[in-house]
mmCIF file of C-alpha atoms in Angstrom:
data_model
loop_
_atom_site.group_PDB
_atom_site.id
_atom_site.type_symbol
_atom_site.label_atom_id
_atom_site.label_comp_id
_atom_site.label_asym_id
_atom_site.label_seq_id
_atom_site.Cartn_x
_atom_site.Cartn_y
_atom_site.Cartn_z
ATOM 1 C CA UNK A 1427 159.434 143.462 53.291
ATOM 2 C CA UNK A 1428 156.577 140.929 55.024
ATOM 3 C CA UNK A 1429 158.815 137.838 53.313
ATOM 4 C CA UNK A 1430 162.249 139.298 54.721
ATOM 5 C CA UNK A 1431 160.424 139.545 57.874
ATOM 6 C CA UNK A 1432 158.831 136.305 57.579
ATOM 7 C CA UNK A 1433 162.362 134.564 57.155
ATOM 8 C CA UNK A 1434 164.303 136.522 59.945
ATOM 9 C CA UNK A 1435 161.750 135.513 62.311
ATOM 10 C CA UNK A 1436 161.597 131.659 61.153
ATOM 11 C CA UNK A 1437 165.479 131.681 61.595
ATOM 12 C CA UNK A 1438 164.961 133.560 64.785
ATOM 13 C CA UNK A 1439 163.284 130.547 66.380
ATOM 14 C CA UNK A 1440 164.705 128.243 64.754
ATOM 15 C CA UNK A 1441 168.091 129.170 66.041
ATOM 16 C CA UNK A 1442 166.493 129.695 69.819
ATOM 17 C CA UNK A 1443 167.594 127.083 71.956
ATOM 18 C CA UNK A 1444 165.074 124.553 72.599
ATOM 19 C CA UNK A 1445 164.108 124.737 76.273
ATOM 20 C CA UNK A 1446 161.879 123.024 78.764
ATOM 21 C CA UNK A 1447 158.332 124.747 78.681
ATOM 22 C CA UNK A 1448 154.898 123.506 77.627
ATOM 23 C CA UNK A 1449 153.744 124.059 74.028
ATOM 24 C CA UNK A 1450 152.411 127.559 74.421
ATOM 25 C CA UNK A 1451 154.948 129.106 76.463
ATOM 26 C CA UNK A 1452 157.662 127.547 73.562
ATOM 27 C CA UNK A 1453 155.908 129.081 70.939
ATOM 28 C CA UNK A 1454 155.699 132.722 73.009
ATOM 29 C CA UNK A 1455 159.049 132.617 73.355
ATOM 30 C CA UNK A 1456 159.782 131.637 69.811
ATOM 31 C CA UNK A 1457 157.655 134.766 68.558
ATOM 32 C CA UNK A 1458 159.147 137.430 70.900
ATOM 33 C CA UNK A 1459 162.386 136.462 69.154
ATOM 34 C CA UNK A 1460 160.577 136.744 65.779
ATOM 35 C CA UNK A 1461 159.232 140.181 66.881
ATOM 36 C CA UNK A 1462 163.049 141.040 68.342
ATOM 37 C CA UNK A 1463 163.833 140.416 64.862
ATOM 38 C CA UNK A 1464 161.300 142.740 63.634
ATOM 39 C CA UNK A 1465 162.049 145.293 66.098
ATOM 40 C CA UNK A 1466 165.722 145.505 65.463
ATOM 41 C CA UNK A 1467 164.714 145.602 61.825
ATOM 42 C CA UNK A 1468 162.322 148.748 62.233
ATOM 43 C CA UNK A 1469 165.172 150.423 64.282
ATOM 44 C CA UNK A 1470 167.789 150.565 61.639
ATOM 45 C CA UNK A 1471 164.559 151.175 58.810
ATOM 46 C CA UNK A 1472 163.957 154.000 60.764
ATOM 47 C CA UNK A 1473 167.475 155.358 61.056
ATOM 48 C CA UNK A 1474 167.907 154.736 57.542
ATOM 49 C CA UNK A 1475 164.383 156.598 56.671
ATOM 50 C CA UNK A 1476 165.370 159.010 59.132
ATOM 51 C CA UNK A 1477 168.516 159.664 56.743
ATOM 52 C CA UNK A 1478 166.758 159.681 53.666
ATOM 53 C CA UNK A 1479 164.188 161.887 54.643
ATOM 54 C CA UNK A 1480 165.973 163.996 55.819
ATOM 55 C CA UNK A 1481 167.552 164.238 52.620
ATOM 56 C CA UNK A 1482 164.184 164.755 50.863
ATOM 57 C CA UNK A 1483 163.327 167.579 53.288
ATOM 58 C CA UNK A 1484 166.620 169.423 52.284
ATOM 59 C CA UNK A 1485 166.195 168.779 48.705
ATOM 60 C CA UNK A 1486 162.161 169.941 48.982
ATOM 61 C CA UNK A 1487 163.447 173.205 50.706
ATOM 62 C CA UNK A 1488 166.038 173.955 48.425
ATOM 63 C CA UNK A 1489 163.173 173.387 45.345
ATOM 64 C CA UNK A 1490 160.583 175.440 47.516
ATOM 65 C CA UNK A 1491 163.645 178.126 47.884
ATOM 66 C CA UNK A 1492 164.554 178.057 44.368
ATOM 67 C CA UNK A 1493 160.807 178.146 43.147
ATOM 68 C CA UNK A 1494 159.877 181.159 45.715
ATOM 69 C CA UNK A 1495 163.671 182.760 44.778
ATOM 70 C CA UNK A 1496 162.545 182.172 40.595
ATOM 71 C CA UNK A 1497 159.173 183.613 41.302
ATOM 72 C CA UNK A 1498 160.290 186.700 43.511
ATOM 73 C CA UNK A 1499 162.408 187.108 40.980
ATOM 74 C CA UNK A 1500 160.103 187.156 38.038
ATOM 75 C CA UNK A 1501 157.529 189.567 39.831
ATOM 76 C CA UNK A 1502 159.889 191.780 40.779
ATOM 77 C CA UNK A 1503 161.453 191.653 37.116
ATOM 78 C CA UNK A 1504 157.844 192.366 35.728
ATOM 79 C CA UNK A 1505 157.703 195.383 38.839
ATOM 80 C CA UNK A 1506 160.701 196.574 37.477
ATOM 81 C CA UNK A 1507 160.012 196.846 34.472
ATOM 82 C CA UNK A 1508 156.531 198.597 35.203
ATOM 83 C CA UNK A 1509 158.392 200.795 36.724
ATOM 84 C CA UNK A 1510 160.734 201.471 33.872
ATOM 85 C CA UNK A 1511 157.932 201.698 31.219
ATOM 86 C CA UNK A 1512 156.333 203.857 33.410
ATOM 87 C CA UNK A 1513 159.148 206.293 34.529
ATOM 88 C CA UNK A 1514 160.168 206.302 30.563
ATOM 89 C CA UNK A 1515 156.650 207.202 28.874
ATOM 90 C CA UNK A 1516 156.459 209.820 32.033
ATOM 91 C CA UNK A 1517 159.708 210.624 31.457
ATOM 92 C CA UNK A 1518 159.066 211.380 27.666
ATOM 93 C CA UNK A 1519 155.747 213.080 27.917
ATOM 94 C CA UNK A 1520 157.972 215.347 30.487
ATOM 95 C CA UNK A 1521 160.060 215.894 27.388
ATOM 96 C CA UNK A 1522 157.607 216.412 25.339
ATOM 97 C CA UNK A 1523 155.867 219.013 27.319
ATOM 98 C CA UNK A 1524 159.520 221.067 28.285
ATOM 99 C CA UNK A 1525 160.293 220.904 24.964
ATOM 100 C CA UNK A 1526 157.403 222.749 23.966
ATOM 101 C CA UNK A 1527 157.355 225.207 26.546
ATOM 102 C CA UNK A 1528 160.980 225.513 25.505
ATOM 103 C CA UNK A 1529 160.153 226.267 21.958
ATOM 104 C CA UNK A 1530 157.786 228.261 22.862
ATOM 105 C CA UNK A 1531 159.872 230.555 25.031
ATOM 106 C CA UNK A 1532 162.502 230.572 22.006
ATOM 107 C CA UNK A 1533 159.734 231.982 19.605
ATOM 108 C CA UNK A 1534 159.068 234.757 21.865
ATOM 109 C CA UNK A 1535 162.790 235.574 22.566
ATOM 110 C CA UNK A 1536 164.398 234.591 19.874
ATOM 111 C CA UNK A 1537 160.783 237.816 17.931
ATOM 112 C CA UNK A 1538 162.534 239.979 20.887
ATOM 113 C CA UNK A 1539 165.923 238.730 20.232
ATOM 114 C CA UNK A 1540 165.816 239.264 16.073
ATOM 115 C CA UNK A 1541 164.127 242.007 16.921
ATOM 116 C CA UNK A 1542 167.084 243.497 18.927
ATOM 117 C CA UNK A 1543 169.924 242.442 16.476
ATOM 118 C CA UNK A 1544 167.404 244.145 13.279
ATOM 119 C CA UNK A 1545 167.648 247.669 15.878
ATOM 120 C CA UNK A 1546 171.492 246.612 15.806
ATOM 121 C CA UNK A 1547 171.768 246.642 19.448
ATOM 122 C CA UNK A 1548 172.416 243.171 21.736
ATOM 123 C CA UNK A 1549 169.076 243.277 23.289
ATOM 124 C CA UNK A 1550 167.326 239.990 24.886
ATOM 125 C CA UNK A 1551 163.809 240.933 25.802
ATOM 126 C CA UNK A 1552 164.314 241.858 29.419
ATOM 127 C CA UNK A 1553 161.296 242.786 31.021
ATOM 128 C CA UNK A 1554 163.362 245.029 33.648
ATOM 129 C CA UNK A 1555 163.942 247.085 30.435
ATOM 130 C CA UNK A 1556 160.876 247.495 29.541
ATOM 131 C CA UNK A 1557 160.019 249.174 32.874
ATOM 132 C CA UNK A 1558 163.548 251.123 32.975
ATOM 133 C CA UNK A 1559 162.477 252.642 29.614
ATOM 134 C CA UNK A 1560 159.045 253.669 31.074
ATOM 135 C CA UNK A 1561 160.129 254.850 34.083
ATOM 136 C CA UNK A 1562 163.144 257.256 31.903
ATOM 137 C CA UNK A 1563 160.779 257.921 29.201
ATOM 138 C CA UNK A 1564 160.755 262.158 29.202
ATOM 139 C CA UNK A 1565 157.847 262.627 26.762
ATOM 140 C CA UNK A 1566 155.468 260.677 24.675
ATOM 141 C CA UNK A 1567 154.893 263.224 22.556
ATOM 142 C CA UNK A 1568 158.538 264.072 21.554
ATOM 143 C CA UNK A 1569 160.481 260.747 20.729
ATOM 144 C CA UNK A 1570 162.465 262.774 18.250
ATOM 145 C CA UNK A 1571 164.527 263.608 21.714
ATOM 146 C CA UNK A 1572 165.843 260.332 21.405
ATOM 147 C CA UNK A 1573 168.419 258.703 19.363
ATOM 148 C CA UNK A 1574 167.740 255.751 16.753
ATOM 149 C CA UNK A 1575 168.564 252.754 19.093
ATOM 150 C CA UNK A 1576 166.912 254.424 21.973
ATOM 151 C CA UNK A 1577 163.282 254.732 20.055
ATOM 152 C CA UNK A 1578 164.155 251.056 18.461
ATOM 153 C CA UNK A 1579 165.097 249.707 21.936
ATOM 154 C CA UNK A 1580 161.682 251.288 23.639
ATOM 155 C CA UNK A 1581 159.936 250.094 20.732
ATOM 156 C CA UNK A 1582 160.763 246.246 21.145
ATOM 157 C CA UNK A 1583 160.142 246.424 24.829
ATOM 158 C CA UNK A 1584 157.144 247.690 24.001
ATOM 159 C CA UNK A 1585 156.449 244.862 21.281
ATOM 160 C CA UNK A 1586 157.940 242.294 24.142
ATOM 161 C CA UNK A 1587 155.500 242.991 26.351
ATOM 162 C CA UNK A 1588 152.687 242.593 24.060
ATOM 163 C CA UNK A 1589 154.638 239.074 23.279
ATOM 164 C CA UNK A 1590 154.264 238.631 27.012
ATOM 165 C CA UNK A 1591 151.157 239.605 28.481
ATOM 166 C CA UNK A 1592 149.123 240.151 25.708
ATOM 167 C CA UNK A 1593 148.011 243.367 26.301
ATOM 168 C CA UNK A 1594 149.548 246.857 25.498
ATOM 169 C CA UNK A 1595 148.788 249.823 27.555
ATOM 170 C CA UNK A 1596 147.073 253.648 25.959
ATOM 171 C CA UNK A 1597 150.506 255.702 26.823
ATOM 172 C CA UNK A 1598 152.589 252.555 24.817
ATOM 173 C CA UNK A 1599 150.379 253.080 21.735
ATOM 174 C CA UNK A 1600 150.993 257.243 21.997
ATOM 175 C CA UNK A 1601 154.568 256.590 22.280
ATOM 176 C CA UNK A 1602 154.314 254.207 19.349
ATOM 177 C CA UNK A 1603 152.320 256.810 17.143
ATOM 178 C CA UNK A 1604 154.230 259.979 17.906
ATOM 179 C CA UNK A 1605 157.793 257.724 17.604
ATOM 180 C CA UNK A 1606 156.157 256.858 13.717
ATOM 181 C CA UNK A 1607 154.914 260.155 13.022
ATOM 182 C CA UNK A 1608 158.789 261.655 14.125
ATOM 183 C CA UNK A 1609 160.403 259.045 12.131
ATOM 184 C CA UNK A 1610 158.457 258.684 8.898
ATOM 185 C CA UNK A 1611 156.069 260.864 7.036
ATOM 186 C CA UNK A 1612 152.773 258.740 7.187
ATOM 187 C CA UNK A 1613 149.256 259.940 7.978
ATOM 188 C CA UNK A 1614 148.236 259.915 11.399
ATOM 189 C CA UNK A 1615 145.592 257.259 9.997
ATOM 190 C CA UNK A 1616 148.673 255.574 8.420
ATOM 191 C CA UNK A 1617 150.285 255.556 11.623
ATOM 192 C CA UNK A 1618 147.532 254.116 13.693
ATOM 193 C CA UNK A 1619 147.425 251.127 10.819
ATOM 194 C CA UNK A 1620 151.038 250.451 11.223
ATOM 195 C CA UNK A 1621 150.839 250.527 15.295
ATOM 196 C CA UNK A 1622 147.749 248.207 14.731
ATOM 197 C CA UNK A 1623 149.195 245.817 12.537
ATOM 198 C CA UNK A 1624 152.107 245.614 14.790
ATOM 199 C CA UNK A 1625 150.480 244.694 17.921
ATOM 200 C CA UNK A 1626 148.074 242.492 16.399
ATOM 201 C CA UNK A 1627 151.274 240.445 14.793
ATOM 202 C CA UNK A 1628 153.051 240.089 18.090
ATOM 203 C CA UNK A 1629 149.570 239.206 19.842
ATOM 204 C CA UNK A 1630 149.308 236.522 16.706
ATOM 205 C CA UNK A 1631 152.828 235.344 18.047
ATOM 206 C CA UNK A 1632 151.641 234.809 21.599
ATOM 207 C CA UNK A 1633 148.566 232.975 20.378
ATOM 208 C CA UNK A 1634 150.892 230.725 18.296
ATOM 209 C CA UNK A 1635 152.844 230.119 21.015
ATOM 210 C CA UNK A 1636 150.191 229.410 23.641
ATOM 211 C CA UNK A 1637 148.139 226.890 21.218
ATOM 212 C CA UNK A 1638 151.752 224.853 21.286
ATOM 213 C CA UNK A 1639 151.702 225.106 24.440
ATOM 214 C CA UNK A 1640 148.007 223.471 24.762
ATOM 215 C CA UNK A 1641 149.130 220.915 22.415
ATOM 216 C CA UNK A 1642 152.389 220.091 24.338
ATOM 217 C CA UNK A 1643 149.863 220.379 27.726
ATOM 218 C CA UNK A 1644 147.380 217.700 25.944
ATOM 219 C CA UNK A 1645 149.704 215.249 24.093
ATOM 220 C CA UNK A 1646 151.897 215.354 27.846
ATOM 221 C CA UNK A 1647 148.404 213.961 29.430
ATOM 222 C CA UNK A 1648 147.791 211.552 26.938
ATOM 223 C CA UNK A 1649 151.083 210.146 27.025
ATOM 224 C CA UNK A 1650 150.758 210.236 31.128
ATOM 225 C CA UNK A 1651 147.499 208.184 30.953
ATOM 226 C CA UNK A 1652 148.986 205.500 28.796
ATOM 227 C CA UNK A 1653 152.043 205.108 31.434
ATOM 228 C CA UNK A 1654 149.468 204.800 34.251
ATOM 229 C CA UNK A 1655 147.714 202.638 31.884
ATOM 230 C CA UNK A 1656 150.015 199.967 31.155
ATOM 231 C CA UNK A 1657 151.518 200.366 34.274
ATOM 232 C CA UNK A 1658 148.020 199.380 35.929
ATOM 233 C CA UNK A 1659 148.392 196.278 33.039
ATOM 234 C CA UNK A 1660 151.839 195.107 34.281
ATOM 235 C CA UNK A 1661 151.209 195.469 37.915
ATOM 236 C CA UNK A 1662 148.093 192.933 37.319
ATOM 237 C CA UNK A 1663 150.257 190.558 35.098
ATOM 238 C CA UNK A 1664 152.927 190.768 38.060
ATOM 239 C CA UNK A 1665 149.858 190.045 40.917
ATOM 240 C CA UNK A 1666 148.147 186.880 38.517
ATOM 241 C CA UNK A 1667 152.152 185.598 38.280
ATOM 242 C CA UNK A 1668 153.183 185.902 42.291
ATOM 243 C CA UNK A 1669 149.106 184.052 42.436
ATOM 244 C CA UNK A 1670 149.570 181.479 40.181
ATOM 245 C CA UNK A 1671 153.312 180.640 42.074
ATOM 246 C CA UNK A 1672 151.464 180.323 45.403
ATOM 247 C CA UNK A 1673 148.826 178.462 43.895
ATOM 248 C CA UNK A 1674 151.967 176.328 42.690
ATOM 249 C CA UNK A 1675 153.530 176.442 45.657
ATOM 250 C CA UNK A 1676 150.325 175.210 47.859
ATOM 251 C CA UNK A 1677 149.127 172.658 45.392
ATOM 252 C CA UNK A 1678 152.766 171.206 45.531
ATOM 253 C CA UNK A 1679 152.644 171.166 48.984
ATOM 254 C CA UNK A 1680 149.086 169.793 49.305
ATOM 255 C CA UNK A 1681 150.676 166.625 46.978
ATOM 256 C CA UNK A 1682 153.175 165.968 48.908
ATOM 257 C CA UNK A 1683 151.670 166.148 52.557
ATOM 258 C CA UNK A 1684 148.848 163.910 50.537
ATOM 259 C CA UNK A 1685 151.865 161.276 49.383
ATOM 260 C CA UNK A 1686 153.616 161.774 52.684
ATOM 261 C CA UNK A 1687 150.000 160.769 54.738
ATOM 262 C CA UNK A 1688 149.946 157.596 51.785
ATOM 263 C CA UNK A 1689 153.134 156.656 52.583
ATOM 264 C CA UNK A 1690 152.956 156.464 56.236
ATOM 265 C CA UNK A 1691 149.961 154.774 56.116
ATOM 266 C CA UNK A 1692 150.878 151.791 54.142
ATOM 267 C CA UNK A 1693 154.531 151.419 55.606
ATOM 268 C CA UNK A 1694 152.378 151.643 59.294
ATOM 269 C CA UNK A 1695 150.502 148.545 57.791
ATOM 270 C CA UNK A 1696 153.488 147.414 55.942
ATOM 271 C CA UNK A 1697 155.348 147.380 59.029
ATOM 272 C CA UNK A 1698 151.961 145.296 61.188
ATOM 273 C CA UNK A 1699 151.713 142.834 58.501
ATOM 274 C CA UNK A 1700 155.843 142.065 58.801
ATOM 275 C CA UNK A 1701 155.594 142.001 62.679
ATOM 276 C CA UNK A 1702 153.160 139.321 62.520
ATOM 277 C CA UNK A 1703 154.859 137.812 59.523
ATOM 278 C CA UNK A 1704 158.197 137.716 61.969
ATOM 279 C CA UNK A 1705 156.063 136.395 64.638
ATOM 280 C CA UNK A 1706 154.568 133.736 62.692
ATOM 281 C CA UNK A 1707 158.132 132.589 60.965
ATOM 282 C CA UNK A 1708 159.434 132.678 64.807
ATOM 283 C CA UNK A 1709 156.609 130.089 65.756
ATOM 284 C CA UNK A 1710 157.399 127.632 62.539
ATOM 285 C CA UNK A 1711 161.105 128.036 62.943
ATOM 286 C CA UNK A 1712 160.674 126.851 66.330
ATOM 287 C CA UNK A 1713 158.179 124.067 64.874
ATOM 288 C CA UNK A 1714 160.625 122.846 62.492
ATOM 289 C CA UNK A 1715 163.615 122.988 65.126
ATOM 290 C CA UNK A 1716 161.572 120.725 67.383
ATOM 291 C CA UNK A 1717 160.641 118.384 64.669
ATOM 292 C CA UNK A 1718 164.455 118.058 63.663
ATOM 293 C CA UNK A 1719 163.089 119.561 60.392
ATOM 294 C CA UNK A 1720 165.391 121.086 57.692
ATOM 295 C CA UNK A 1721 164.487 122.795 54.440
ATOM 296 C CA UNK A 1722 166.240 121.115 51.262
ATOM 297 C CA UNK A 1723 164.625 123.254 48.286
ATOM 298 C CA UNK A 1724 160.952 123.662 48.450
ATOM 299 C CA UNK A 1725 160.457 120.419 50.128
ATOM 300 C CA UNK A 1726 160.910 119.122 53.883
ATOM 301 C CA UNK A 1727 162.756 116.711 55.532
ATOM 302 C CA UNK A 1728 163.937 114.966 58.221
ATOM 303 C CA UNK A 1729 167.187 115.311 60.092
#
């Protein structure tokens, strides 16, 4: 750039008219036109740099856009899928835990239920018949009053409750005894064995069902830690990604404001140098035009 400087301004003056002035004032004049040279020369370089930087500007935004677009799009990918591990192992431990609650409320009515198709009557473990047969129940101490299904139908609501609650109340157990001692011929120390045996087998059945339910209670937490777990993991993998992208991002940035400084700097001293260079070409154009010099080559000689 100094060279093509150099030469406009040395055919600058040399194509200047030669005009009456002393020495000095030829030699200003033959340097302004050097520098007119070099002025006209940084006006177009500037509308052409204008041009092409604005060029590079567009294309950096578009690569900051696309970088900022990518990593948006990766963290929210990794979010995503946090959230999709996490909703899924929640998800399944929620499973996990109805489905044992669910089988355990089949084992207790589907004891009522068999229970109810053995007495050959469609019977599902109501509790509301439970308390129906309680509240019609004429006397504990003559079940004989009643038909088969009735005593077999009081009998498992009686056995459902124990299923239920646990417990079994003093006028249940007489009812039991005195419905065993009409229907069978046992001992009254037989029939307080049978009664026995029979509420401690549907209390057995409760206790079954509630240690499932403890284990369905403890595997659902488990499982619930582990989502929050690795959900705590992906949400940090997401936050170090989006951190290393703006560390990206910045560090990009800080190398090209560092190359954009650079730049201006040298074509600021680039552009100096070639104003003088213009005005010095200028000055021996002028020389050489009031010598009657010509250039043949690399060597000099007279018109």
């Amino acid at each position: 750039m100094v060279a093509v400087y150099g030469l406009g301004g040395y055919v600058a003056g040399r194509m200047r008219r030669r005009g009456m002035a002393t020495e000095d004032e030829t030699e200003a004049r033959d340097g302004v036109h050097g520098l007119t040279v070099w002025a006209i020369g940084m006006i177009l370089t500037g509308i052409l740099a204008a041009g092409a930087l604005s060029t590079g500007v567009r294309a950096a935004g578009n690569a900051a856009s696309t970088a900022v677009e990518a990593t948006g799009a990766a963290v929210g990918g990794a979010l995503q899928g946090t959230g999709q591990l996490a909703g899924g192992i929640v998800g399944g431990a929620g499973q996990l835990a109805g489905g044992a609650i669910s089988g355990v409320g089949q084992l207790a009515g589907g004891a009522i239920t068999g229970a109810g198709e053995a007495a050959g009557g469609d019977m599902g473990g109501n509790p509301l018949d439970y308390v129906t047969d309680r509240l019609l129940r004429s006397d504990a101490a003559a079940p004989q009053q009643f038909s088969d299904e009735a005593i077999r139908s009081e009998v498992l609501g009686i056995l459902g409750t124990v299923l239920r609650t646990g417990e079994v109340p003093e006028d249940d157990l007489d009812y039991l005894r005195a419905a065993l001692a009409a229907r069978t011929e046992l001992t009254p120390a037989q029939i307080d064995t049978r009664v026995e045996q029979a509420v401690t087998q549907a209390q057995e059945l409760r206790a079954e069902a509630e240690a499932r339910l403890e284990e369905a209670r403890a595997q659902a937490d488990e499982a619930l830690a582990t989502a929050e777990q690795r959900a705590q993991e992906l949400q940090a993998e997401a936050e170090l990604r989006l951190q290393e992208a703006q560390d990206a991002a910045i560090e990009a940035a800080e190398s090209a404001r560092r190359a954009a400084v650079w730049s201006a700097l040298f074509l600021a001293v680039s552009s100096l140098v070639a104003g003088v260079a213009a005005w010095l070409g200028a000055i021996r154009g002028g020389t050489d035009r009031d010598a009657g010099r010509v250039w043949t080559g690399l060597t000099r000689r007279r018109a």
